Amino acid sequence: MANDDLFVGLPPPSAVIPDTPIISRTDSSSSSSCSSAGVKVPFPALKSSLKREKPPQSPAEVATQKRIRFKTTTEASEAQVIEAMNKISSHIKNPSKFSKASKLALQLIQAESVKASTSDHFFAILEAAMASPSACIDPSVRADYQALFTAAQSVSEFFSTPQKEQLVIWNIRAVVANNLYTDDSFVFSKAAGKIKDAISSLPIATEEDDVEEVLPPTEESADPFGLDALLSKDSGKNEKQKPSEIREEGDRSQKLFLKSRRESLIQCLEIAAGRYRIPWAQTVIDILAKHAFDNIQRFVSPQREAVKKLWASIRDQQIRRKQGKSVSGKLDVTAFESLQEKYSHVKISIRRAIGGSGDHRAEQWLG
């Protein structure tokens, strides 16, 4: 009688079955016969000759391999960095070369080449780039100006106090003002908010500020911010200045910084007013112009007149919009309203439209 026990030849439940590799189809017959006999046959692992294990390495070989490195970058000396900065500053003032020169300046920032010892030379690059205040809003270089002066903020810790104040003014012109040309309503609103904060931070203009605004520039304005003395390496060899002279120079520099900041904010207001024809920007510009008008005493006399004219123009446009007119003077209507106006004067006969010739042949169908 045949043995019907299904568990013949199997190990007990408590035994641990070792992992065995997959057996090829040719060895299946021999393996089955061995298993039926209850004999365990260890199968060697089948390994390809292409995947042989590497022989163990000695600690000395491992340490030697760790020390091997391929040098992909070359560290420039400080003299080479300064020479590169001087070349960039000589070319960046050229509008046709600005794009390439600004990218090289960005590489210096990314390579952490701007340090305390080289910051003056890098600041000379920024000063050359802003030699013409209106160059930064040229459509062909707006993005490059924004990238350069945004990155310059990350190395401002190496600049002196007057340089930091000047960088703030340049950022208003090169970054914030260029954001007003965007087609993104969020970016536009954010830029307008920064302009509002900058206006609120201005001090109240005095009569002395008005007088200095009217006076023509003197020969001393060749170095308006007094940076030559601060950037000169031989400044320590000069004769010591009196405390009163130092205070006068500091006051003059602060007044010039304040004057330049007011001018940059007026430029931003003019750019925003030029975009008033865009419907989604009108509300933001309304709020910005109202804020400037409410803080008109923070500007000098000629600038106050400009803010008054801007606010008067905005008020006129608001009245026109309430009357249903757009900025161009035409009626502000939607497509539905224009079609409604068009067909309100057209006579359409219901019978003619249904019957075709007004012969009442559709009356039975209509019931």
mmCIF file of C-alpha atoms in Angstrom, residues 112-328:
data_model
loop_
_atom_site.group_PDB
_atom_site.id
_atom_site.type_symbol
_atom_site.label_atom_id
_atom_site.label_comp_id
_atom_site.label_asym_id
_atom_site.label_seq_id
_atom_site.Cartn_x
_atom_site.Cartn_y
_atom_site.Cartn_z
ATOM 1 C CA GLU A 112 33.049 83.778 -1.883
ATOM 2 C CA SER A 113 35.760 86.029 -3.317
ATOM 3 C CA VAL A 114 34.137 89.140 -1.828
ATOM 4 C CA LYS A 115 35.778 89.581 1.554
ATOM 5 C CA ALA A 116 36.770 92.430 3.821
ATOM 6 C CA SER A 117 40.025 92.827 1.905
ATOM 7 C CA THR A 118 38.336 92.897 -1.523
ATOM 8 C CA SER A 119 34.991 94.526 -0.691
ATOM 9 C CA ASP A 120 36.114 98.013 -1.756
ATOM 10 C CA HIS A 121 37.049 96.762 -5.208
ATOM 11 C CA PHE A 122 33.740 94.921 -5.547
ATOM 12 C CA PHE A 123 31.864 98.024 -4.446
ATOM 13 C CA ALA A 124 33.627 99.858 -7.279
ATOM 14 C CA ILE A 125 31.937 97.386 -9.657
ATOM 15 C CA LEU A 126 28.504 98.308 -8.285
ATOM 16 C CA GLU A 127 29.355 102.005 -8.424
ATOM 17 C CA ALA A 128 30.404 101.719 -12.082
ATOM 18 C CA ALA A 129 27.201 99.803 -12.882
ATOM 19 C CA MET A 130 25.103 102.641 -11.420
ATOM 20 C CA ALA A 131 27.105 105.438 -13.051
ATOM 21 C CA SER A 132 23.956 106.228 -15.038
ATOM 22 C CA PRO A 133 20.904 106.026 -12.724
ATOM 23 C CA SER A 134 18.497 105.430 -15.609
ATOM 24 C CA ALA A 135 20.514 102.588 -17.174
ATOM 25 C CA CYS A 136 19.164 100.008 -14.729
ATOM 26 C CA ILE A 137 15.582 100.255 -16.056
ATOM 27 C CA ASP A 138 16.565 99.535 -19.661
ATOM 28 C CA PRO A 139 14.489 96.514 -20.786
ATOM 29 C CA SER A 140 17.534 94.648 -22.147
ATOM 30 C CA VAL A 141 19.407 94.615 -18.808
ATOM 31 C CA ARG A 142 16.666 94.754 -16.167
ATOM 32 C CA ALA A 143 17.018 91.096 -15.194
ATOM 33 C CA ASP A 144 20.817 91.344 -14.988
ATOM 34 C CA TYR A 145 20.619 94.411 -12.735
ATOM 35 C CA GLN A 146 18.128 92.702 -10.459
ATOM 36 C CA ALA A 147 20.263 89.557 -10.193
ATOM 37 C CA LEU A 148 23.466 91.493 -9.467
ATOM 38 C CA PHE A 149 22.118 93.856 -6.812
ATOM 39 C CA THR A 150 20.001 91.179 -5.157
ATOM 40 C CA ALA A 151 23.106 89.023 -4.783
ATOM 41 C CA ALA A 152 25.109 92.022 -3.561
ATOM 42 C CA GLN A 153 22.873 92.133 -0.483
ATOM 43 C CA SER A 154 24.374 88.814 0.651
ATOM 44 C CA VAL A 155 27.866 90.364 0.932
ATOM 45 C CA SER A 156 26.819 93.726 2.375
ATOM 46 C CA GLU A 157 28.309 92.741 5.732
ATOM 47 C CA PHE A 158 31.748 93.465 4.295
ATOM 48 C CA PHE A 159 30.802 97.028 3.279
ATOM 49 C CA SER A 160 31.248 100.144 5.366
ATOM 50 C CA THR A 161 28.260 102.082 6.731
ATOM 51 C CA PRO A 162 28.197 104.664 3.905
ATOM 52 C CA GLN A 163 28.484 101.845 1.368
ATOM 53 C CA LYS A 164 25.552 99.994 2.937
ATOM 54 C CA GLU A 165 23.399 103.129 2.792
ATOM 55 C CA GLN A 166 24.319 103.628 -0.845
ATOM 56 C CA LEU A 167 23.508 99.990 -1.611
ATOM 57 C CA VAL A 168 20.004 100.485 -0.179
ATOM 58 C CA ILE A 169 19.409 103.341 -2.641
ATOM 59 C CA TRP A 170 20.768 101.320 -5.555
ATOM 60 C CA ASN A 171 18.469 98.429 -4.650
ATOM 61 C CA ILE A 172 15.458 100.737 -4.821
ATOM 62 C CA ARG A 173 16.462 101.751 -8.349
ATOM 63 C CA ALA A 174 17.740 98.408 -9.665
ATOM 64 C CA VAL A 175 15.465 95.895 -7.927
ATOM 65 C CA VAL A 176 12.271 97.493 -6.597
ATOM 66 C CA ALA A 177 11.752 99.858 -9.534
ATOM 67 C CA ASN A 178 12.264 97.031 -12.045
ATOM 68 C CA ASN A 179 9.702 94.902 -10.200
ATOM 69 C CA LEU A 180 7.111 97.529 -11.155
ATOM 70 C CA TYR A 181 7.499 96.467 -14.795
ATOM 71 C CA THR A 182 6.389 92.922 -14.018
ATOM 72 C CA ASP A 183 3.214 91.242 -15.264
ATOM 73 C CA ASP A 184 2.828 89.399 -11.952
ATOM 74 C CA SER A 185 0.306 91.162 -9.733
ATOM 75 C CA PHE A 186 1.837 89.652 -6.574
ATOM 76 C CA VAL A 187 5.341 90.931 -7.395
ATOM 77 C CA PHE A 188 3.881 94.328 -8.311
ATOM 78 C CA SER A 189 1.997 94.596 -5.020
ATOM 79 C CA LYS A 190 5.072 93.541 -3.051
ATOM 80 C CA ALA A 191 7.199 96.204 -4.770
ATOM 81 C CA ALA A 192 4.551 98.847 -4.045
ATOM 82 C CA GLY A 193 4.588 97.813 -0.387
ATOM 83 C CA LYS A 194 8.362 98.295 -0.208
ATOM 84 C CA ILE A 195 7.997 101.770 -1.728
ATOM 85 C CA LYS A 196 5.364 102.663 0.864
ATOM 86 C CA ASP A 197 7.649 101.528 3.688
ATOM 87 C CA ALA A 198 10.563 103.515 2.232
ATOM 88 C CA ILE A 199 8.401 106.644 2.017
ATOM 89 C CA SER A 200 7.271 106.213 5.623
ATOM 90 C CA SER A 201 10.911 105.957 6.762
ATOM 91 C CA LEU A 202 11.818 109.338 5.240
ATOM 92 C CA PRO A 203 12.188 112.230 7.699
ATOM 93 C CA ILE A 204 10.109 115.368 7.353
ATOM 94 C CA ALA A 205 11.738 117.730 4.854
ATOM 95 C CA THR A 206 12.964 121.014 6.324
ATOM 96 C CA GLU A 207 13.376 124.474 4.805
ATOM 97 C CA GLU A 208 17.103 123.835 4.644
ATOM 98 C CA ASP A 209 16.429 120.776 2.484
ATOM 99 C CA ASP A 210 14.347 122.905 0.143
ATOM 100 C CA VAL A 211 17.091 125.513 -0.129
ATOM 101 C CA GLU A 212 19.774 122.904 -0.877
ATOM 102 C CA GLU A 213 17.515 121.389 -3.531
ATOM 103 C CA VAL A 214 17.329 124.704 -5.374
ATOM 104 C CA LEU A 215 21.035 125.549 -5.135
ATOM 105 C CA PRO A 216 23.196 124.431 -8.109
ATOM 106 C CA PRO A 217 25.765 121.684 -7.488
ATOM 107 C CA THR A 218 29.252 122.828 -6.478
ATOM 108 C CA GLU A 219 32.662 121.460 -7.322
ATOM 109 C CA GLU A 220 32.631 119.453 -4.096
ATOM 110 C CA SER A 221 29.913 117.254 -5.591
ATOM 111 C CA ALA A 222 32.492 115.424 -7.710
ATOM 112 C CA ASP A 223 32.587 112.943 -4.838
ATOM 113 C CA PRO A 224 29.031 113.423 -3.509
ATOM 114 C CA PHE A 225 29.115 110.651 -0.942
ATOM 115 C CA GLY A 226 32.644 111.234 0.336
ATOM 116 C CA LEU A 227 33.633 107.691 -0.574
ATOM 117 C CA ASP A 228 37.071 108.565 -1.942
ATOM 118 C CA ALA A 229 38.418 109.270 1.514
ATOM 119 C CA LEU A 230 36.775 106.137 2.906
ATOM 120 C CA LEU A 231 38.019 103.852 0.156
ATOM 121 C CA SER A 232 41.539 105.229 -0.028
ATOM 122 C CA LYS A 233 44.149 102.952 1.484
ATOM 123 C CA ASP A 234 46.423 105.881 2.272
ATOM 124 C CA SER A 235 43.787 107.770 4.227
ATOM 125 C CA GLY A 236 45.615 106.995 7.464
ATOM 126 C CA LYS A 237 48.695 108.860 6.243
ATOM 127 C CA ASN A 238 46.799 112.098 5.765
ATOM 128 C CA GLU A 239 46.584 114.740 8.392
ATOM 129 C CA LYS A 240 44.082 114.121 11.113
ATOM 130 C CA GLN A 241 40.819 115.992 10.653
ATOM 131 C CA LYS A 242 39.227 118.013 13.354
ATOM 132 C CA PRO A 243 36.113 116.551 15.014
ATOM 133 C CA SER A 244 34.033 119.431 13.663
ATOM 134 C CA GLU A 245 35.186 118.709 10.107
ATOM 135 C CA ILE A 246 34.376 115.033 10.497
ATOM 136 C CA ARG A 247 30.870 115.890 11.711
ATOM 137 C CA GLU A 248 30.344 118.279 8.802
ATOM 138 C CA GLU A 249 31.379 115.636 6.290
ATOM 139 C CA GLY A 250 29.093 113.105 7.959
ATOM 140 C CA ASP A 251 26.148 115.503 7.888
ATOM 141 C CA ARG A 252 26.801 116.348 4.253
ATOM 142 C CA SER A 253 26.950 112.671 3.327
ATOM 143 C CA GLN A 254 23.690 111.959 5.156
ATOM 144 C CA LYS A 255 21.962 114.820 3.349
ATOM 145 C CA LEU A 256 23.176 113.577 -0.006
ATOM 146 C CA PHE A 257 22.055 110.027 0.794
ATOM 147 C CA LEU A 258 18.642 111.342 1.822
ATOM 148 C CA LYS A 259 18.371 113.423 -1.352
ATOM 149 C CA SER A 260 19.234 110.421 -3.520
ATOM 150 C CA ARG A 261 16.717 108.230 -1.668
ATOM 151 C CA ARG A 262 13.922 110.733 -2.255
ATOM 152 C CA GLU A 263 14.815 110.924 -5.952
ATOM 153 C CA SER A 264 14.773 107.139 -6.296
ATOM 154 C CA LEU A 265 11.326 106.935 -4.680
ATOM 155 C CA ILE A 266 9.973 109.657 -6.988
ATOM 156 C CA GLN A 267 11.311 107.618 -9.905
ATOM 157 C CA CYS A 268 9.398 104.573 -8.622
ATOM 158 C CA LEU A 269 6.190 106.622 -8.364
ATOM 159 C CA GLU A 270 6.620 107.801 -11.950
ATOM 160 C CA ILE A 271 7.126 104.217 -13.171
ATOM 161 C CA ALA A 272 4.020 103.067 -11.290
ATOM 162 C CA ALA A 273 1.962 105.936 -12.728
ATOM 163 C CA GLY A 274 3.053 104.921 -16.228
ATOM 164 C CA ARG A 275 1.445 101.495 -15.701
ATOM 165 C CA TYR A 276 -1.926 102.855 -14.631
ATOM 166 C CA ARG A 277 -3.561 101.661 -17.843
ATOM 167 C CA ILE A 278 -3.336 98.054 -16.623
ATOM 168 C CA PRO A 279 -6.666 97.271 -14.893
ATOM 169 C CA TRP A 280 -5.284 94.908 -12.213
ATOM 170 C CA ALA A 281 -2.620 97.459 -11.207
ATOM 171 C CA GLN A 282 -4.937 100.431 -10.765
ATOM 172 C CA THR A 283 -6.035 99.677 -7.200
ATOM 173 C CA VAL A 284 -2.441 99.142 -6.031
ATOM 174 C CA ILE A 285 -1.337 102.386 -7.686
ATOM 175 C CA ASP A 286 -4.291 104.233 -6.123
ATOM 176 C CA ILE A 287 -3.179 103.134 -2.657
ATOM 177 C CA LEU A 288 0.473 103.941 -3.367
ATOM 178 C CA ALA A 289 -0.287 107.435 -4.706
ATOM 179 C CA LYS A 290 -2.600 108.156 -1.751
ATOM 180 C CA HIS A 291 0.142 107.086 0.663
ATOM 181 C CA ALA A 292 2.674 109.355 -1.067
ATOM 182 C CA PHE A 293 0.221 112.263 -0.937
ATOM 183 C CA ASP A 294 -0.465 111.681 2.768
ATOM 184 C CA ASN A 295 3.308 111.807 3.413
ATOM 185 C CA ILE A 296 4.004 114.684 1.032
ATOM 186 C CA GLN A 297 5.849 116.642 3.730
ATOM 187 C CA ARG A 298 8.631 114.069 3.606
ATOM 188 C CA PHE A 299 9.626 115.285 0.132
ATOM 189 C CA VAL A 300 11.297 118.558 -0.874
ATOM 190 C CA SER A 301 9.477 121.336 -2.682
ATOM 191 C CA PRO A 302 9.881 120.244 -6.360
ATOM 192 C CA GLN A 303 9.069 116.660 -5.433
ATOM 193 C CA ARG A 304 5.967 117.742 -3.543
ATOM 194 C CA GLU A 305 4.654 119.338 -6.726
ATOM 195 C CA ALA A 306 5.249 116.085 -8.597
ATOM 196 C CA VAL A 307 3.375 114.091 -5.942
ATOM 197 C CA LYS A 308 0.454 116.564 -6.070
ATOM 198 C CA LYS A 309 0.193 116.216 -9.846
ATOM 199 C CA LEU A 310 0.332 112.449 -9.595
ATOM 200 C CA TRP A 311 -2.429 112.315 -6.990
ATOM 201 C CA ALA A 312 -4.590 114.756 -8.977
ATOM 202 C CA SER A 313 -4.254 112.550 -12.047
ATOM 203 C CA ILE A 314 -5.148 109.452 -10.034
ATOM 204 C CA ARG A 315 -8.202 111.171 -8.575
ATOM 205 C CA ASP A 316 -9.340 112.171 -12.057
ATOM 206 C CA GLN A 317 -9.046 108.588 -13.260
ATOM 207 C CA GLN A 318 -10.983 107.326 -10.247
ATOM 208 C CA ILE A 319 -13.845 109.723 -11.060
ATOM 209 C CA ARG A 320 -13.839 108.624 -14.694
ATOM 210 C CA ARG A 321 -14.008 104.971 -13.664
ATOM 211 C CA LYS A 322 -16.981 105.692 -11.409
ATOM 212 C CA GLN A 323 -18.699 107.268 -14.397
ATOM 213 C CA GLY A 324 -18.106 104.103 -16.419
ATOM 214 C CA LYS A 325 -15.180 105.413 -18.449
ATOM 215 C CA SER A 326 -11.756 103.892 -18.767
ATOM 216 C CA VAL A 327 -8.363 105.568 -18.749
ATOM 217 C CA SER A 328 -8.543 106.098 -22.528
#
